[in-house]
């Protein structure tokens, strides 16, 4: 009996959130906190999951009703991914899945997409179906859209390719800008944001005033295209200024919160080169770009604000196989 373990990283949006949903580019970096998924075939025709981090123990579903009924939030991405996988690559017998995470789902680091990507990679290895990054992306994006209905797939691309990437949906462009860590500090507001709700709010705003919101997206795209080059050149002072400008445009979209604002201003006051919210807004995390000699100062200041900082390293490696073990039965 073979056991396979794969892992995928979480992510942080650097530039271009919201606009990316409408076909504009964004820049996202993978973080060194990972989700691990272990799979093993089972003789029973069932899909079973153990995810102690998510308080799921012995979730078991017969394969003939897979993907139907009320699926708990904690296993829905895995279950939908398996449905999609079996549609494309039919198998006999069941599967046992277990997951473990380096980070809490509440930070908005993209645990759902990371778990989906790690699972898809583990499945393809277990069944001996090699999948290229683009095929892995198509499978995972489909599964995530089945669950969420919305999303640009930037988080899936980040979990697959890793590094810091320039992305246009649906993986139409994926360009690695750097695999070196960026001088970034991450502040956590302590408030869990609901990405799908905020994406819908922006959509409503766009429907109400198409031209105004599209102009904001165009301005965001310009920033993203400049940032792409400046990140490659490691001109951090310019990247910091671009982050501040991106934040102003996000404020115009109405996705900022008082907590995010407090942390962003505190970072800037303590010599950050730039600071902005990261992701949908409405809570979760902000990011501050620093120089190596001011990183501690910014970190110390943010540690005193809202829920403090989360230590991470950026440009982490993308999805990878961790273990492939043949067990004697
Ligand atoms: O809230 P997060 O970190 O999942 O980021 C959402 C980013 C959006 O652009 C608002 C949505 C998306 O799917 O791209």
Coordinates of C-alpha atoms and ligand atoms in Angstrom, one line a residue:
X1 CA 0.0 0.0 0.0
X2 CA 1.5 3.4 -1.0
X3 CA 1.3 6.6 1.0
X4 CA 2.0 9.9 -0.7
X5 CA 2.4 13.3 1.0
X6 CA 2.5 16.6 -0.9
X7 CA 2.6 20.2 0.4
X8 CA 1.7 23.6 -1.0
X9 CA 2.4 27.1 0.4
X10 CA 0.0 29.9 1.5
X11 CA 0.1 33.2 -0.2
X12 CA 0.0 37.0 0.2
X13 CA -1.3 39.4 -2.5
X14 CA 1.2 42.1 -3.1
X15 CA -0.5 44.2 -5.9
X16 CA -3.7 44.1 -8.0
X17 CA -6.3 42.5 -5.8
X18 CA -9.9 42.9 -7.0
X19 CA -8.8 44.1 -10.4
X20 CA -7.4 40.6 -11.1
X21 CA -11.0 39.2 -10.9
X22 CA -11.8 41.3 -14.0
X23 CA -8.9 40.1 -16.1
X24 CA -6.2 42.6 -15.0
X25 CA -2.8 41.4 -13.7
X26 CA -1.8 41.0 -10.1
X27 CA 1.4 40.1 -8.2
X28 CA 1.3 37.5 -5.5
X29 CA 4.0 35.9 -3.4
X30 CA 4.0 32.4 -1.8
X31 CA 4.7 32.2 2.0
X32 CA 6.8 29.7 3.8
X33 CA 3.8 28.4 5.8
X34 CA 2.5 25.2 4.1
X35 CA -0.4 22.8 4.1
X36 CA 0.4 19.1 4.0
X37 CA -1.9 16.5 2.5
X38 CA -1.3 12.7 2.8
X39 CA -3.2 10.2 0.7
X40 CA -3.6 6.4 0.6
X41 CA -5.9 4.1 -1.4
X42 CA -8.5 2.2 0.6
X43 CA -10.4 -0.9 -0.3
X44 CA -13.7 0.5 0.8
X45 CA -15.5 2.6 -1.7
X46 CA -15.3 5.7 0.5
X47 CA -13.7 9.1 0.7
X48 CA -12.4 9.6 4.3
X49 CA -10.7 12.6 5.8
X50 CA -8.8 13.3 9.0
X51 CA -7.9 16.9 9.5
X52 CA -7.2 17.4 13.2
X53 CA -6.2 21.1 12.6
X54 CA -9.7 21.7 11.3
X55 CA -11.3 19.6 14.0
X56 CA -12.3 17.0 11.5
X57 CA -11.9 13.4 12.6
X58 CA -13.0 10.4 10.6
X59 CA -15.2 12.2 8.0
X60 CA -16.4 9.3 5.8
X61 CA -18.5 9.6 2.6
X62 CA -19.5 6.7 0.3
X63 CA -18.1 7.4 -3.2
X64 CA -21.6 7.0 -4.8
X65 CA -22.8 10.1 -3.1
X66 CA -19.5 12.1 -3.3
X67 CA -20.0 15.8 -3.8
X68 CA -23.7 15.7 -2.8
X69 CA -25.6 16.8 0.3
X70 CA -24.4 19.2 3.0
X71 CA -20.6 19.1 2.9
X72 CA -18.8 20.6 6.0
X73 CA -16.8 23.7 5.2
X74 CA -13.6 22.0 6.4
X75 CA -13.6 19.2 3.8
X76 CA -15.6 20.8 0.9
X77 CA -12.5 21.8 -1.1
X78 CA -11.0 18.3 -0.8
X79 CA -14.3 16.6 -1.7
X80 CA -14.9 18.8 -4.7
X81 CA -11.4 18.3 -5.9
X82 CA -11.8 14.5 -5.7
X83 CA -15.0 14.7 -7.6
X84 CA -13.3 16.7 -10.4
X85 CA -10.3 14.4 -10.3
X86 CA -12.4 11.2 -10.7
X87 CA -14.4 12.8 -13.5
X88 CA -11.2 13.3 -15.5
X89 CA -9.2 10.3 -14.3
X90 CA -11.7 7.5 -13.1
X91 CA -10.4 5.2 -10.5
X92 CA -11.7 2.2 -8.5
X93 CA -11.6 1.8 -4.8
X94 CA -11.6 4.6 -2.2
X95 CA -9.2 7.0 -0.6
X96 CA -8.0 8.1 2.8
X97 CA -6.9 11.7 3.2
X98 CA -5.2 13.5 6.1
X99 CA -4.2 17.1 6.3
X100 CA -2.0 19.3 8.5
X101 CA -1.3 23.0 8.3
X102 CA 1.5 25.3 9.4
X103 CA -0.9 28.2 9.7
X104 CA -4.4 29.0 10.9
X105 CA -7.1 29.3 8.3
X106 CA -8.1 32.6 9.9
X107 CA -5.2 34.7 8.5
X108 CA -6.4 34.7 4.9
X109 CA -3.2 33.0 3.7
X110 CA -5.2 30.9 1.3
X111 CA -5.4 27.6 3.2
X112 CA -8.3 26.4 1.0
X113 CA -6.4 26.8 -2.3
X114 CA -3.2 25.4 -0.7
X115 CA -5.0 22.3 0.6
X116 CA -6.7 21.8 -2.8
X117 CA -3.3 22.1 -4.7
X118 CA -1.5 19.8 -2.3
X119 CA -4.3 17.2 -2.5
X120 CA -4.4 17.3 -6.3
X121 CA -0.6 16.8 -6.4
X122 CA -0.8 13.9 -4.0
X123 CA -3.6 12.3 -6.0
X124 CA -1.7 12.6 -9.3
X125 CA 1.3 10.9 -7.7
X126 CA -0.7 8.2 -6.0
X127 CA -2.4 7.2 -9.2
X128 CA 0.6 7.6 -11.4
X129 CA -0.9 10.4 -13.5
X130 CA 1.7 13.1 -14.0
X131 CA 0.2 16.5 -14.2
X132 CA 1.9 19.6 -15.4
X133 CA 1.4 22.9 -13.6
X134 CA -1.2 24.1 -16.1
X135 CA -3.2 20.8 -15.8
X136 CA -3.0 21.0 -12.0
X137 CA -4.2 24.6 -12.1
X138 CA -7.2 23.7 -14.3
X139 CA -8.3 20.9 -12.0
X140 CA -7.9 22.9 -8.8
X141 CA -9.5 26.1 -10.2
X142 CA -12.5 24.1 -11.3
X143 CA -12.8 22.6 -7.8
X144 CA -12.4 26.0 -6.1
X145 CA -15.0 27.6 -8.4
X146 CA -17.4 24.7 -7.6
X147 CA -17.2 25.7 -4.0
X148 CA -16.8 29.5 -4.0
X149 CA -18.4 30.5 -7.3
X150 CA -16.0 33.5 -7.5
X151 CA -12.2 34.0 -7.6
X152 CA -9.4 34.8 -9.9
X153 CA -7.4 31.7 -9.1
X154 CA -4.3 33.8 -8.1
X155 CA -4.0 31.8 -4.9
X156 CA -4.0 28.5 -6.7
X157 CA -1.3 29.7 -9.1
X158 CA 0.7 30.9 -6.1
X159 CA 0.4 27.5 -4.4
X160 CA 1.5 25.7 -7.6
X161 CA 4.3 27.9 -8.9
X162 CA 5.5 29.4 -5.7
X163 CA 8.0 32.4 -5.7
X164 CA 6.7 35.8 -6.5
X165 CA 4.6 35.8 -9.6
X166 CA 2.9 38.1 -12.1
X167 CA -0.5 36.5 -12.8
X168 CA -3.4 37.0 -15.2
X169 CA -6.4 34.7 -14.8
X170 CA -7.0 31.9 -15.4
X171 CA -3.3 31.3 -15.4
X172 CA -3.2 32.9 -18.9
X173 CA 0.0 34.6 -17.8
X174 CA 2.2 33.2 -14.9
X175 CA 5.6 34.8 -14.8
X176 CA 8.0 34.3 -12.0
X177 CA 9.5 37.7 -11.0
X178 CA 11.7 36.5 -8.2
X179 CA 12.4 33.5 -6.0
X180 CA 14.2 35.6 -3.4
X181 CA 12.4 36.7 -0.2
X182 CA 11.1 40.3 -0.1
X183 CA 11.7 42.6 2.8
X184 CA 8.1 42.3 4.1
X185 CA 6.4 42.6 7.4
X186 CA 2.8 41.1 7.8
X187 CA 0.3 42.6 10.2
X188 CA -2.8 40.8 11.2
X189 CA -5.9 42.8 12.1
X190 CA -7.4 39.9 14.1
X191 CA -10.6 40.2 12.0
X192 CA -11.6 37.4 9.7
X193 CA -12.6 38.7 6.3
X194 CA -15.1 37.0 4.0
X195 CA -13.5 37.3 0.6
X196 CA -16.6 36.2 -1.4
X197 CA -18.8 38.8 0.3
X198 CA -16.3 41.6 -0.4
X199 CA -15.8 40.5 -4.0
X200 CA -19.6 40.7 -4.4
X201 CA -19.6 44.2 -2.9
X202 CA -17.0 45.4 -5.4
X203 CA -19.1 43.8 -8.2
X204 CA -22.2 45.7 -7.0
X205 CA -20.2 48.9 -6.9
X206 CA -19.0 48.2 -10.5
X207 CA -22.5 47.5 -11.6
X208 CA -23.7 50.8 -10.2
X209 CA -20.8 52.8 -11.8
X210 CA -19.1 50.8 -14.4
X211 CA -16.8 53.5 -15.8
X212 CA -15.6 54.8 -12.4
X213 CA -14.7 51.3 -11.1
X214 CA -13.1 50.2 -14.5
X215 CA -10.9 53.4 -14.3
X216 CA -9.8 52.4 -10.9
X217 CA -8.9 48.9 -12.2
X218 CA -7.0 50.5 -15.1
X219 CA -5.0 52.6 -12.7
X220 CA -4.3 49.5 -10.6
X221 CA -3.1 47.7 -13.8
X222 CA -0.6 50.5 -14.5
X223 CA 0.8 50.2 -11.0
X224 CA 1.1 46.4 -11.3
X225 CA 3.0 46.7 -14.6
X226 CA 5.5 49.1 -13.1
X227 CA 5.8 47.1 -9.9
X228 CA 6.6 44.0 -11.9
X229 CA 9.7 45.6 -13.3
X230 CA 10.7 47.3 -10.0
X231 CA 10.5 44.0 -8.1
X232 CA 12.7 42.3 -10.6
X233 CA 15.2 45.2 -10.2
X234 CA 14.8 45.1 -6.4
X235 CA 14.2 48.9 -6.3
X236 CA 12.3 48.6 -3.0
X237 CA 11.8 52.3 -2.4
X238 CA 9.8 52.5 -5.7
X239 CA 8.0 49.3 -4.9
X240 CA 7.0 50.8 -1.5
X241 CA 5.6 54.0 -3.1
X242 CA 3.6 51.8 -5.6
X243 CA 2.2 49.9 -2.6
X244 CA 1.0 53.2 -1.1
X245 CA -0.6 54.2 -4.4
X246 CA -2.3 50.8 -4.7
X247 CA -3.7 51.2 -1.2
X248 CA -5.3 54.6 -2.2
X249 CA -7.0 52.9 -5.1
X250 CA -8.3 50.1 -2.8
X251 CA -9.7 52.8 -0.5
X252 CA -11.6 54.1 -3.5
X253 CA -13.1 50.7 -3.9
X254 CA -14.2 50.9 -0.3
X255 CA -12.6 47.7 1.0
X256 CA -10.4 49.2 3.7
X257 CA -11.3 49.0 7.4
X258 CA -10.3 51.1 10.4
X259 CA -8.0 48.3 11.7
X260 CA -6.2 47.9 8.4
X261 CA -5.9 51.7 8.2
X262 CA -4.4 51.9 11.7
X263 CA -1.8 49.2 10.9
X264 CA -0.9 50.7 7.5
X265 CA -0.4 54.2 9.1
X266 CA 1.6 52.8 12.0
X267 CA 3.9 51.0 9.5
X268 CA 4.4 54.1 7.4
X269 CA 5.0 56.2 10.5
X270 CA 7.8 53.8 11.6
X271 CA 9.8 54.1 8.3
X272 CA 8.1 51.5 6.2
X273 CA 8.8 52.1 2.5
X274 CA 5.1 51.5 1.8
X275 CA 2.1 49.6 3.2
X276 CA -1.2 48.4 2.0
X277 CA -3.9 45.8 2.7
X278 CA -3.4 42.4 1.2
X279 CA -6.2 40.4 -0.3
X280 CA -9.9 41.2 -0.4
X281 CA -9.8 43.8 2.5
X282 CA -12.4 43.9 5.2
X283 CA -9.9 42.5 7.7
X284 CA -7.3 39.7 7.5
X285 CA -3.7 41.1 6.8
X286 CA -1.8 44.1 5.7
X287 CA 1.7 44.2 4.4
X288 CA 4.6 46.7 4.9
X289 CA 7.7 46.8 2.8
X290 CA 10.8 47.8 4.7
X291 CA 14.6 48.1 4.4
X292 CA 16.6 45.4 6.1
X293 CA 17.7 47.9 8.8
X294 CA 14.2 49.2 9.5
X295 CA 12.4 45.8 9.4
X296 CA 12.6 45.4 13.2
X297 CA 11.3 48.9 13.9
X298 CA 8.3 48.3 11.7
X299 CA 7.7 44.9 13.1
X300 CA 7.9 46.2 16.7
X301 CA 5.4 49.0 15.9
X302 CA 2.9 46.6 14.3
X303 CA 3.4 44.1 17.1
X304 CA 1.7 46.7 19.3
X305 CA -1.2 47.3 16.9
X306 CA -4.3 45.1 16.5
X307 CA -3.4 41.4 16.6
X308 CA 0.4 42.0 15.9
X309 CA 2.6 40.5 13.2
X310 CA 2.9 37.1 11.7
X311 CA 6.5 36.0 11.0
X312 CA 6.8 34.7 7.4
X313 CA 9.3 34.5 4.6
X314 CA 8.1 35.2 1.0
X315 CA 8.8 33.7 -2.4
X316 CA 8.5 30.2 -0.9
X317 CA 8.7 27.1 -3.2
X318 CA 5.5 26.0 -4.8
X319 CA 3.7 22.7 -4.6
X320 CA 6.0 19.7 -4.0
X321 CA 6.1 16.0 -3.2
X322 CA 7.2 15.5 0.4
X323 CA 7.0 11.7 0.7
X324 CA 6.2 8.6 -1.3
X325 CA 6.3 5.5 0.8
X326 CA 5.5 1.9 -0.1
X327 CA 4.1 0.2 3.0
X328 CA 4.1 -3.6 3.3
X329 CA 0.7 -4.9 4.1
Ligands
LIG1 O1 -8.8 37.7 0.5 P1 -7.8 36.9 -0.2 O2 -6.5 36.9 0.3 O3 -8.3 35.6 -0.6 O4 -7.7 37.7 -1.6 C1 -8.7 38.0 -2.5 C2 -8.2 38.7 -3.7 C3 -9.3 39.1 -4.7 O5 -8.7 39.7 -5.8 C4 -10.2 40.2 -4.0 C5 -10.2 38.0 -5.1 C6 -9.5 37.0 -6.1 O6 -10.0 35.9 -6.2 O7 -8.6 37.4 -6.8

